[in-house]
CSV table of C-alpha atoms and ligand atoms in Angstrom, one decimal:
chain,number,residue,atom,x,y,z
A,55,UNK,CA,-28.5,25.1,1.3
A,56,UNK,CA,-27.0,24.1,4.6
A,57,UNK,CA,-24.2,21.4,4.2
A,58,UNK,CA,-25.7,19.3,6.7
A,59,UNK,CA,-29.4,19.3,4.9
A,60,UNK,CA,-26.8,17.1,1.7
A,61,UNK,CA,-26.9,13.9,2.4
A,62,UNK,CA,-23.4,12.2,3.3
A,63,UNK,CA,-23.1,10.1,-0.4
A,64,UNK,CA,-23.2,13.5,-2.0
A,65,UNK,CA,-20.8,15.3,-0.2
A,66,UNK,CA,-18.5,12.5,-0.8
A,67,UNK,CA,-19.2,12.8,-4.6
A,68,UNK,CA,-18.7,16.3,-4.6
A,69,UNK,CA,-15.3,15.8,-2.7
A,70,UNK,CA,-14.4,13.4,-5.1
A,71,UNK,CA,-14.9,15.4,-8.3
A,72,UNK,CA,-13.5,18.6,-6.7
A,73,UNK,CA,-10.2,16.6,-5.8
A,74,UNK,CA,-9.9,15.3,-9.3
A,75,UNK,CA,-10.5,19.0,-10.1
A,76,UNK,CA,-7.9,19.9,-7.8
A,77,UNK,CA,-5.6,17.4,-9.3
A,78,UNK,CA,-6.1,18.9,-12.9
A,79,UNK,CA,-5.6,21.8,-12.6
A,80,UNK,CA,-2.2,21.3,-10.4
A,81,UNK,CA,-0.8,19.1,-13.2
A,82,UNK,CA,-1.4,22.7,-15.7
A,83,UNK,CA,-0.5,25.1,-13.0
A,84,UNK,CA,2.6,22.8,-11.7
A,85,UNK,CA,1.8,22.9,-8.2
A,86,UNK,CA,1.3,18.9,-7.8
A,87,UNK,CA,4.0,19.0,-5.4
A,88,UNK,CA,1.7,21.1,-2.6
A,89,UNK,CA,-1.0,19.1,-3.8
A,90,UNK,CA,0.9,15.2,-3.0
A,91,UNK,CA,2.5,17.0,0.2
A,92,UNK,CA,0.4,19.2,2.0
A,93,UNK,CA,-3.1,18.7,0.8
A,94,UNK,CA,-3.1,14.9,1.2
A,95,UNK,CA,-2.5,15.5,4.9
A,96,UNK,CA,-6.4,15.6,5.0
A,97,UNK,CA,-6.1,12.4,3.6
A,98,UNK,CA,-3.8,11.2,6.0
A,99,UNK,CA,-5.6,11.9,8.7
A,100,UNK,CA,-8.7,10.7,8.1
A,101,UNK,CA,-7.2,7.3,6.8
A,102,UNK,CA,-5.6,7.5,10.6
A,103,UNK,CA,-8.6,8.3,12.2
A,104,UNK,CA,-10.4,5.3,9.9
A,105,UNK,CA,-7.5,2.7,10.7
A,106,UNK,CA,-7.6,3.8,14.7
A,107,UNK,CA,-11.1,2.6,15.0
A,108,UNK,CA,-10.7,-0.8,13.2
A,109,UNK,CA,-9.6,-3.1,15.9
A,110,UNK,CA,-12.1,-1.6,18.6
A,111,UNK,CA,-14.8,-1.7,16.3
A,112,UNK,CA,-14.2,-5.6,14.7
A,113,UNK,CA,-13.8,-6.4,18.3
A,114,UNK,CA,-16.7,-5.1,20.3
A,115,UNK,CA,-18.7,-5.9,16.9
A,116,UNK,CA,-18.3,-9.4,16.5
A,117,UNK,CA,-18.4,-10.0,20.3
A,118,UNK,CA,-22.2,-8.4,20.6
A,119,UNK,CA,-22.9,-10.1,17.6
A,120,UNK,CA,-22.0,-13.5,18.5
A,121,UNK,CA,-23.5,-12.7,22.5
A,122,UNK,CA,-26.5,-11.7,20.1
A,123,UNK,CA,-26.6,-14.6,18.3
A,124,UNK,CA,-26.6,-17.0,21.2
A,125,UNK,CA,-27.0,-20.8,20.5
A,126,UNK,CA,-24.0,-22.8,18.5
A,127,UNK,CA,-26.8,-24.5,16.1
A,128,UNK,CA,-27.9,-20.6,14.7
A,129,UNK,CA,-24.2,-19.7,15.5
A,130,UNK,CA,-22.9,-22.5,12.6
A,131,UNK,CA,-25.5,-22.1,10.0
A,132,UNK,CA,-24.6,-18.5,9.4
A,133,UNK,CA,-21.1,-19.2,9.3
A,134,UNK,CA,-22.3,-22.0,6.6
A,135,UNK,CA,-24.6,-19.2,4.3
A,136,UNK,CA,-21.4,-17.0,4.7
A,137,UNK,CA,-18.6,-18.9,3.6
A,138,UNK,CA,-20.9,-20.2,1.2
A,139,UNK,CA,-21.5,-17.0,-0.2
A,140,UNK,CA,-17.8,-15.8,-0.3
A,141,UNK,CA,-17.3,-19.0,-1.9
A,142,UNK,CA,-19.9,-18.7,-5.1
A,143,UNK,CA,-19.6,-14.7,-5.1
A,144,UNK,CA,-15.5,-15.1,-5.9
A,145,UNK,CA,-15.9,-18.1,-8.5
A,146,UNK,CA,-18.3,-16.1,-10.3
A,147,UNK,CA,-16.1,-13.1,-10.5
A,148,UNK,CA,-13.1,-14.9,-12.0
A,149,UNK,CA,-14.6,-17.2,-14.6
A,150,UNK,CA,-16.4,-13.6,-15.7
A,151,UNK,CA,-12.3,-12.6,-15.5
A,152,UNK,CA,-11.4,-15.7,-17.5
A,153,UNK,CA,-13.9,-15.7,-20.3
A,154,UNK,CA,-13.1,-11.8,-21.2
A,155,UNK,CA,-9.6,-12.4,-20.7
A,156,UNK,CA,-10.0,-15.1,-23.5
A,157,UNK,CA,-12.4,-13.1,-25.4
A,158,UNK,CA,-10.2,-9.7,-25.7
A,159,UNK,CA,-6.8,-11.5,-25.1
A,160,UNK,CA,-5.4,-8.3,-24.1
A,161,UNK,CA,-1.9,-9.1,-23.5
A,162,UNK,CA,-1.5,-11.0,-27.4
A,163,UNK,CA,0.8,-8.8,-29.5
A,164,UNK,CA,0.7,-6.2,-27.0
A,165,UNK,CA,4.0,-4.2,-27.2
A,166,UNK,CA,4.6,-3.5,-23.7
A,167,UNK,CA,8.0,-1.6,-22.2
A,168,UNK,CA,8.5,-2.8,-18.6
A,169,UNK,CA,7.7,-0.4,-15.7
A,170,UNK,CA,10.4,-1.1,-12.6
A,171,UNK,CA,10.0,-4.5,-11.1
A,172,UNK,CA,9.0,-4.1,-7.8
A,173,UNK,CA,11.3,-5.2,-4.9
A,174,UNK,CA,9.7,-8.1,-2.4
A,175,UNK,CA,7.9,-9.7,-4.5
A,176,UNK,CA,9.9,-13.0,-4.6
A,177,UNK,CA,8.6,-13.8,-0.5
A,178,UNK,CA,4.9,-12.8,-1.1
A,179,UNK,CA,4.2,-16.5,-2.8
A,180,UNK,CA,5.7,-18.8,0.3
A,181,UNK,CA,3.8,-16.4,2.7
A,182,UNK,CA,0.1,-17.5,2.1
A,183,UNK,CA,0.8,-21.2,4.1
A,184,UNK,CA,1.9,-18.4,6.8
A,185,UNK,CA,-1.2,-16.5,6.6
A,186,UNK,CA,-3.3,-19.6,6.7
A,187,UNK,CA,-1.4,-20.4,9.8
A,188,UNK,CA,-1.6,-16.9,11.5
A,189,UNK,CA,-5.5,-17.1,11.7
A,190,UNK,CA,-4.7,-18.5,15.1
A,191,UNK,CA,-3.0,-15.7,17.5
A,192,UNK,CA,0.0,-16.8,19.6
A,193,UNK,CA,-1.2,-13.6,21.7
A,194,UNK,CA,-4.5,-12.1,20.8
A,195,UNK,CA,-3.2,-8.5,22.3
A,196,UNK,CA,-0.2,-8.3,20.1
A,197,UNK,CA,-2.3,-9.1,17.0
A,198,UNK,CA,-4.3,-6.4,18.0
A,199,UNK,CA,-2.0,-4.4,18.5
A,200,UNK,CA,-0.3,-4.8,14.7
A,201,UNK,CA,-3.7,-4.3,13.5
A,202,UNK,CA,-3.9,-7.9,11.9
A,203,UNK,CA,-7.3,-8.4,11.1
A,204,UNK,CA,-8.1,-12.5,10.7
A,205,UNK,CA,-6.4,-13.3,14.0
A,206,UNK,CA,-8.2,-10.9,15.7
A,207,UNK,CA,-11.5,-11.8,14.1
A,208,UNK,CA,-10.3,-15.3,15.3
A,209,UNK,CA,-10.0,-14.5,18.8
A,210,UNK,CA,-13.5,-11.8,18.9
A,211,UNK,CA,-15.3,-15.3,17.7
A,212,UNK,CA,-14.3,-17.7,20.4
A,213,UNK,CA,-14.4,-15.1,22.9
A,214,UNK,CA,-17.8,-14.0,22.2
A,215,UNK,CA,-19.1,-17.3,22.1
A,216,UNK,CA,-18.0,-18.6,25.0
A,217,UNK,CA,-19.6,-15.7,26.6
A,218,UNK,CA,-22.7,-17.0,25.6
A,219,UNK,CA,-21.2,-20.2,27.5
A,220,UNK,CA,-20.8,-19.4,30.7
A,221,UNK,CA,-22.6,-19.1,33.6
A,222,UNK,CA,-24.6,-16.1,35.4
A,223,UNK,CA,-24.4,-13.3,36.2
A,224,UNK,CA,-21.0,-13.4,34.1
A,225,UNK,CA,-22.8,-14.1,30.9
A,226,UNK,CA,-25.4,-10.8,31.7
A,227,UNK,CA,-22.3,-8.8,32.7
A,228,UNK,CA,-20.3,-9.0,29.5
A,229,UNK,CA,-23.1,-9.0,26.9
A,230,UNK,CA,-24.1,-5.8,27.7
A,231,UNK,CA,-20.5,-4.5,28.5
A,232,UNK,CA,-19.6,-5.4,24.8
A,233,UNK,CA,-22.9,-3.8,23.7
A,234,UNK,CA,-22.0,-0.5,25.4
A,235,UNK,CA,-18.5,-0.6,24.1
A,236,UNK,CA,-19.9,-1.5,20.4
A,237,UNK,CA,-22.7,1.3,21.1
A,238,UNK,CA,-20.0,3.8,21.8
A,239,UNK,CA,-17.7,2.8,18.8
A,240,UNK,CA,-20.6,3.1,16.3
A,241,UNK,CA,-20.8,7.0,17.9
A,242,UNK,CA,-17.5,7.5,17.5
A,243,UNK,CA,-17.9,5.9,13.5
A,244,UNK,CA,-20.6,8.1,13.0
A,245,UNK,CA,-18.4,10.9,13.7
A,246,UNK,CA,-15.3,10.1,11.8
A,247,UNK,CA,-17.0,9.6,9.1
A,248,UNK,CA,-18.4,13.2,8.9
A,249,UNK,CA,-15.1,13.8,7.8
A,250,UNK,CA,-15.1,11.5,4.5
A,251,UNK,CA,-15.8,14.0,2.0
A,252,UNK,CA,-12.8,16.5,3.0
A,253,UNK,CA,-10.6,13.0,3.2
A,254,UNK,CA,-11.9,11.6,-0.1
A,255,UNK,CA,-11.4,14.7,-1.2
A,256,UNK,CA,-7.3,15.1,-0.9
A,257,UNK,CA,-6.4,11.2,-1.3
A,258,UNK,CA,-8.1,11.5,-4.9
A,259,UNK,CA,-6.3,14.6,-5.3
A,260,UNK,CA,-3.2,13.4,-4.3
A,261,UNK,CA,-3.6,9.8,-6.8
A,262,UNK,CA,-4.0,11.8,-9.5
A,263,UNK,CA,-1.2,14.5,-8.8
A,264,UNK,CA,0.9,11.8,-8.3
A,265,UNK,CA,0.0,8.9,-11.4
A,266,UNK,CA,-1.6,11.0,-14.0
A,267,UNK,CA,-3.1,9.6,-16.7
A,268,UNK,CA,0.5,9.1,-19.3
A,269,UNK,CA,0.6,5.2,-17.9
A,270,UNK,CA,-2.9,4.3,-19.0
A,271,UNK,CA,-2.2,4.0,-23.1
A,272,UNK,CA,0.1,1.3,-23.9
A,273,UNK,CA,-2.3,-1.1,-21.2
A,274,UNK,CA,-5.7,0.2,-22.0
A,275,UNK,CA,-6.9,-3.2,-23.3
A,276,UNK,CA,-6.0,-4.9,-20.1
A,277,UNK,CA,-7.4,-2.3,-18.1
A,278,UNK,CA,-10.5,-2.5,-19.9
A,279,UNK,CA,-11.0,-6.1,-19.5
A,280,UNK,CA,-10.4,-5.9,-15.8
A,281,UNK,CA,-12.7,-2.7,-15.6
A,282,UNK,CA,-15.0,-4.7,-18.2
A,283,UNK,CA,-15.4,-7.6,-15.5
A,284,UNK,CA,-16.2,-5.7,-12.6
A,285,UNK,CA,-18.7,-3.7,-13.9
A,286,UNK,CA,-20.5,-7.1,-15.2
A,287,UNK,CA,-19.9,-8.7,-12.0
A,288,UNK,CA,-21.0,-5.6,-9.7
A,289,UNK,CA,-23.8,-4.5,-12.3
A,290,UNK,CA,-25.3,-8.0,-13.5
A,291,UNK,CA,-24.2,-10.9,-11.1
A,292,UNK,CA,-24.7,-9.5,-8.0
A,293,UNK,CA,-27.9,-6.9,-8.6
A,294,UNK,CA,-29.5,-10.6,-9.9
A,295,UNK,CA,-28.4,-12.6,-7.3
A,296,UNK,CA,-29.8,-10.3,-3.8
A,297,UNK,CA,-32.5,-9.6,-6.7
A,298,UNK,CA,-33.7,-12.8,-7.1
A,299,UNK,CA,-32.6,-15.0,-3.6
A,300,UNK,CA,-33.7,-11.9,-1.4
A,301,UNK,CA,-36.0,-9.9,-3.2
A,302,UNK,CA,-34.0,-6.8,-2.5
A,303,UNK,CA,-33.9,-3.8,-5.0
A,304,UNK,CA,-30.4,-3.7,-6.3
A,305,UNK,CA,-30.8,-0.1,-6.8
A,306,UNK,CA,-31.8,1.0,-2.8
A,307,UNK,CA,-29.2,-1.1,-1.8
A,308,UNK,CA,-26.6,0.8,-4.1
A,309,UNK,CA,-28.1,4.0,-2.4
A,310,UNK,CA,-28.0,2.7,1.3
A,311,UNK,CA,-24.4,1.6,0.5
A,312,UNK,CA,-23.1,4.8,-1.9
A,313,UNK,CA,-20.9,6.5,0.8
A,314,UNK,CA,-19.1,3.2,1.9
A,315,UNK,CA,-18.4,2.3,-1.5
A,316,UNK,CA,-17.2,6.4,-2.8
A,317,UNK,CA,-14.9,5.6,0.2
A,318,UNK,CA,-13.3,2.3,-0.6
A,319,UNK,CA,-12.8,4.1,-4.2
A,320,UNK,CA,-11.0,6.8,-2.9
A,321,UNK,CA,-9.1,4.8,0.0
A,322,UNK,CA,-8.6,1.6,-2.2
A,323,UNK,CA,-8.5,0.0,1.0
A,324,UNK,CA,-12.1,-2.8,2.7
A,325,UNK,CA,-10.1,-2.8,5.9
A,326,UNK,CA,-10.1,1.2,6.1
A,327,UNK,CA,-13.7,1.2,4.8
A,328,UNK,CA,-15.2,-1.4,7.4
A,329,UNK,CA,-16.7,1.3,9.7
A,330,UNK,CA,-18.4,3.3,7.1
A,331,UNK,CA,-19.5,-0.2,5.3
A,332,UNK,CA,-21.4,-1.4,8.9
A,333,UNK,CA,-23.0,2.0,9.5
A,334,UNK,CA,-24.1,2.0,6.3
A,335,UNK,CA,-25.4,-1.5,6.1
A,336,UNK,CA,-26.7,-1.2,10.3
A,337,UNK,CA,-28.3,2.1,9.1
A,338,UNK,CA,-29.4,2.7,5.6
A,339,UNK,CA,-30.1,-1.0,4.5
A,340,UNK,CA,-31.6,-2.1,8.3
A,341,UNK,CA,-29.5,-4.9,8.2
A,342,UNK,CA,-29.3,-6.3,12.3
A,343,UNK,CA,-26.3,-5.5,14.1
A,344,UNK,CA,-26.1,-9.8,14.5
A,345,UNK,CA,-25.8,-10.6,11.0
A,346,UNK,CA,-23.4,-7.7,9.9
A,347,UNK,CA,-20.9,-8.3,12.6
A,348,UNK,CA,-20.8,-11.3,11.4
A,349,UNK,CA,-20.3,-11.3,7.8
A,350,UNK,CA,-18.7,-7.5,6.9
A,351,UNK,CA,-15.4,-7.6,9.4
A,352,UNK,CA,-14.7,-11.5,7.6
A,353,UNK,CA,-16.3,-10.4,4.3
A,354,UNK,CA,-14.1,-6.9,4.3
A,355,UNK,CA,-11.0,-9.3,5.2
A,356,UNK,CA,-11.5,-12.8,3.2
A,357,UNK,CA,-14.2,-12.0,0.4
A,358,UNK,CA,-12.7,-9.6,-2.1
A,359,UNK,CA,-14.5,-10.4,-5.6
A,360,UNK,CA,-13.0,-7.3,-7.2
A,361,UNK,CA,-9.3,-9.0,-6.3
A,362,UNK,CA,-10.3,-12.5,-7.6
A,363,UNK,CA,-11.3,-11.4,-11.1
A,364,UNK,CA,-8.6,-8.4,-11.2
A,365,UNK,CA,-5.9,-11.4,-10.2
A,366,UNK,CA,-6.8,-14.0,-13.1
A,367,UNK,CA,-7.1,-11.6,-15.6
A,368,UNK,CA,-3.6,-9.9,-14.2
A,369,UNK,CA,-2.0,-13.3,-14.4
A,370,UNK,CA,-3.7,-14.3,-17.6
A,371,UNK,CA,-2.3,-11.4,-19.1
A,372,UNK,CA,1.2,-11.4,-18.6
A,373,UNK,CA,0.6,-15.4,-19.8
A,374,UNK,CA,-0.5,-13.8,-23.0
A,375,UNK,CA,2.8,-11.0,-23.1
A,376,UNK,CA,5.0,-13.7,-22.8
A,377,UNK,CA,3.0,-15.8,-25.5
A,378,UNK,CA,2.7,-18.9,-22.9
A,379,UNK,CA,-0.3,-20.3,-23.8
A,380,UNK,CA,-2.2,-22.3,-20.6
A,381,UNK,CA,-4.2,-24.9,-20.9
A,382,UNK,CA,-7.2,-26.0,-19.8
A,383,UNK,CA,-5.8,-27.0,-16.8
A,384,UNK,CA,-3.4,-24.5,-16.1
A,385,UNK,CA,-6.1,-22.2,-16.4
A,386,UNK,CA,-8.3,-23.9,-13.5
A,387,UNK,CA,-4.9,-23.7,-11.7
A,388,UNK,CA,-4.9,-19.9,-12.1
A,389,UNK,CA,-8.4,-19.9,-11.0
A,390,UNK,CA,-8.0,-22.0,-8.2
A,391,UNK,CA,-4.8,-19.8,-6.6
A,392,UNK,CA,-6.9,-16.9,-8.0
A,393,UNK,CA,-9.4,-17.6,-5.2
A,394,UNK,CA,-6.6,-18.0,-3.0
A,395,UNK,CA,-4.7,-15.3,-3.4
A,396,UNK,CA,-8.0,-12.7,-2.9
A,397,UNK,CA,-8.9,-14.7,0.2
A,398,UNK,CA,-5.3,-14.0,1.4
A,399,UNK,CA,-5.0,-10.1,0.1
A,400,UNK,CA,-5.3,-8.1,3.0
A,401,UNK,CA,-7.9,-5.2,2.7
A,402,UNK,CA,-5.2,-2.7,2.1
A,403,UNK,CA,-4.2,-0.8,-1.3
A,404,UNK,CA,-2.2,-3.1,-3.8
A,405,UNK,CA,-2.3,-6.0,-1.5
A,406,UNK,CA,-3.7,-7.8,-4.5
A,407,UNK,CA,-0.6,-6.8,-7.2
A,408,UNK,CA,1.4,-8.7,-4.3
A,409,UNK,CA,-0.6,-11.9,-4.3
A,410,UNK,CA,-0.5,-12.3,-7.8
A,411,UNK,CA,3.0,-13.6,-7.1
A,412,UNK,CA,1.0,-16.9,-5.7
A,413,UNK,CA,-0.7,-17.4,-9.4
A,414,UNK,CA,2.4,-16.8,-11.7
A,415,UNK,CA,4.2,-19.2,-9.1
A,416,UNK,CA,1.9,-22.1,-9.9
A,417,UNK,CA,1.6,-21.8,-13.0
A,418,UNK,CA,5.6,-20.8,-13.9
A,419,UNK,CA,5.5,-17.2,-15.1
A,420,UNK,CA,8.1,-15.0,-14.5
A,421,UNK,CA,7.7,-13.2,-11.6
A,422,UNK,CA,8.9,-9.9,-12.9
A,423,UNK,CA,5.6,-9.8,-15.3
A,424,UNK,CA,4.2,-7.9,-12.3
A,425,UNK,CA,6.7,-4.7,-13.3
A,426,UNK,CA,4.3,-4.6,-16.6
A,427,UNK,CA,1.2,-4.0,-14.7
A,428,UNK,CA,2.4,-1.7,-12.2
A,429,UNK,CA,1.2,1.5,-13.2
A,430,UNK,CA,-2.1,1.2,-13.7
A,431,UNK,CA,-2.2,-0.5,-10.1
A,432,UNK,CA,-3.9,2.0,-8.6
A,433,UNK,CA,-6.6,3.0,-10.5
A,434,UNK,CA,-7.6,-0.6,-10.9
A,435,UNK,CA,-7.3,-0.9,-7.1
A,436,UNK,CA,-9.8,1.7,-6.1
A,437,UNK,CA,-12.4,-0.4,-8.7
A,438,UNK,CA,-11.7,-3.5,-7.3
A,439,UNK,CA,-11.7,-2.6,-4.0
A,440,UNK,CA,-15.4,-1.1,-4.4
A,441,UNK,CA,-16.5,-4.3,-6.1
A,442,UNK,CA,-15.2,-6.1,-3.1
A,443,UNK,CA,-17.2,-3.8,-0.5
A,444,UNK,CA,-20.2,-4.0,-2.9
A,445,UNK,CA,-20.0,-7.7,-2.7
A,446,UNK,CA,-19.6,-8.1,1.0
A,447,UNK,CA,-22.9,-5.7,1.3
A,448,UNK,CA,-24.9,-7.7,-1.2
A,449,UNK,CA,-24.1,-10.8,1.3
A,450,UNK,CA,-24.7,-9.0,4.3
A,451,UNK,CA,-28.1,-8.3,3.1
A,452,UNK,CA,-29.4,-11.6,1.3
A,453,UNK,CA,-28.0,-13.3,4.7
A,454,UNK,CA,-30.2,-10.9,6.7
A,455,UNK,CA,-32.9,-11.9,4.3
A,456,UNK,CA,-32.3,-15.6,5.0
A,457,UNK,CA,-32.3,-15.2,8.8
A,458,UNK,CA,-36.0,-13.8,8.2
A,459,UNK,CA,-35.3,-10.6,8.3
A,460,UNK,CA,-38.1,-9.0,6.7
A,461,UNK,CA,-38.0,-5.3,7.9
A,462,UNK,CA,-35.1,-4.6,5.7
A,463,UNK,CA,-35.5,-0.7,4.0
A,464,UNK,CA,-33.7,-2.1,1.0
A,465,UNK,CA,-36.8,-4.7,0.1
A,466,UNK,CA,-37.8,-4.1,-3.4
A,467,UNK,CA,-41.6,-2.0,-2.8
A,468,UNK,CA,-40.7,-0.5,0.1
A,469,UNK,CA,-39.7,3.1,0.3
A,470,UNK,CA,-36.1,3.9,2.0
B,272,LIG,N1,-7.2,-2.9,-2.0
B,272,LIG,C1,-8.0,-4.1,-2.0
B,272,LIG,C2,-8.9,-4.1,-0.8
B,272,LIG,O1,-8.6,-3.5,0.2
B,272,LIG,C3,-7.2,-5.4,-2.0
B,272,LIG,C4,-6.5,-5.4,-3.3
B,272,LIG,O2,-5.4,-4.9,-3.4
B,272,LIG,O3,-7.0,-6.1,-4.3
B,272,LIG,O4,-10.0,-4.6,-0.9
């Protein structure tokens, strides 16, 4: 069989497994050092060549989308069904958090060594009023340029809609400009992303070289509540909700969006993942080029479900190590800077184990509880950061659906 006739979610899977293969057998052969410093170059690169398209890509996105879009009225009402979305989508995903983390109590009478406390930690917390803040750009080009994401978004917005503001032939002009410079950024995606299964392929053999599996014992209950939660809320919560508000099959929209979220597993990263996430969404689920430039570059950047549950059951947790039992209250607290804290995480790995800071803050936990959880970071990174492409699909589609459109491939009873 020719490698082309495979179809791309599979060649990812196979570069997956063959890395954790890869990783194995390094760990009984002792070679993990050539494994963490020369194979992982693969990985390296094609995280570069991800993160070099980013910026170009959000921009000339969101800029066609908007000029697609046209009037302010339509304009407002999808930012409306998206915010809304985000909104709902996150609560969900940390009361299903708080309930298990109640239910299993992993963290009572858990006899936990600490891991190193991580340096840096103490300035994360007083940051968030400074991200809230940055949204605006002092200069769009140098925001760019550091790769921040919401500013730019920020920027792409306003610009693109006051393209649709101004007069001829200046309007006509940029539109289809910004078209041909998203058309020839989506090319370029396309062919980056031929390269994901060789890339997934070394950075999952290069996590597992480098963590093993020895850190996982003493916090398997925790990491089983976390992984618990995600699977409900990307298995049962989500599937119903695009099931039963959009009539879309859960299970063609997994397929349509299997390579973007193989990708965000291995990368642990929605910012990195953005460019597979829109071709996927533009070209296996049929979603319009207008709603998904709208919703993914926001959605990979503010919506992160997988963080929002992973950060109340992370804080609840080390409540319970300590024995400090919250109250009601402080528990609606922890939910509250929960949702906070994911809307602040950038989509980049561990930016979530950072925020947590924000929630033990509020609720006066030590801030060193984060040194217990550290090891198993990573592993619970690359799940949450699937959930939280996963949920930023499932809106992208259901929005689609609610802007009537009805030629989507992933409708239930119609064949992808
Ligand atoms: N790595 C996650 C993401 O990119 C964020 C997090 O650390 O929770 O979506």
């Amino acid at each position: 069989m020719k490698l082309k006739s495979i179809s791309l979610h599979w060649q990812i899977l196979i570069g997956l497994i063959l890395g954790v293969l890869l990783a194995i057998l390094s760990k009984i052969f002792h070679f993990e050092d050539f494994v963490i410093q020369d194979i992982s170059l693969l990985g390296t690169f094609f995280i570069r060549a991800l993160k070099m398209i980013i910026v170009p890509l959000i921009v000339s996105s969101i800029i066609s989308g908007v000029t697609n879009i046209g009037d302010a009225e339509h304009f407002g009402r999808l930012s409306l069904k998206t915010l809304l979305y985000y909104l709902t989508t996150s609560i969900f995903a940390i009361l299903t958090g708080l309930i298990l983390v109640n239910l299993i109590a992993p963290g009572v009478s858990a006899n936990l060594s600490f891991q190193e406390t991580p340096g840096g930690f103490e300035n994360a917390a007083t940051s968030f009023k400074d991200l809230i803040l940055r949204i605006i750009p002092e200069n769009p080009i140098a925001s760019m340029a550091k790769g921040e994401i919401l500013p730019t978004i920020f920027f792409s917005l306003l610009f693109g809609f006051f393209i649709t503001r101004s007069p001829e032939p200046y309007k006509k002009q940029l539109t289809g400009f910004f078209q041909s410079v998203f058309e020839v950024m989506m090319g370029l995606t396309h062919f980056i992303i031929l390269f994901a299964p060789l890339g997934v392929f070394a950075l999952i053999a290069k996590i597992i070289a480098q963590t093993g599996f020895d850190a996982v014992l003493p916090l398997l209950k925790y990491m089983i509540t976390v992984i618990l939660g995600l699977l409900i809320h990307a298995t049962i919560t989500l599937p119903l909700l695009i099931y039963f508000l959009g009539g879309i099959s859960p299970l063609k929209h997994f397929k349509a969006m299997s390579a973007a979220l193989l990708t965000a597993f291995s990368t642990s990263s929605s910012s990195a993942t953005l460019p597979l996430t829109m071709d996927s969404i533009e070209n296996n689920a049929g979603v319009s080029n207008k709603v998904s430039s709208f919703v993914l570059p926001l959605g990979a950047t503010i919506n992160m479900d997988g963080t929002a549950l992973y950060e109340c059951v992370a804080a609840m947790f080390i409540a319970q190590v300590y024995g400090i039992d919250l109250s009601f209250v402080q528990q609606m607290i922890v939910v509250i800077t929960a949702l906070l804290a994911s809307v602040g995480a950038a989509g980049i790995p561990m930016a979530g184990l950072v925020m947590i800071t924000i929630i033990l803050k509020a609720v006066g936990l030590p801030l060193e509880g984060i040194g217990m959880i550290l090891a198993v970071d990573r592993i619970l990174d690359m799940l949450r950061t699937s959930v939280n492409v996963w949920s930023d699909s499932c809106g992208a589609v259901l929005i689609a659906r609610s802007e009537g459109e009805n030629k989507l491939a992933v409708l239930k009873g119609k064949e992808l």
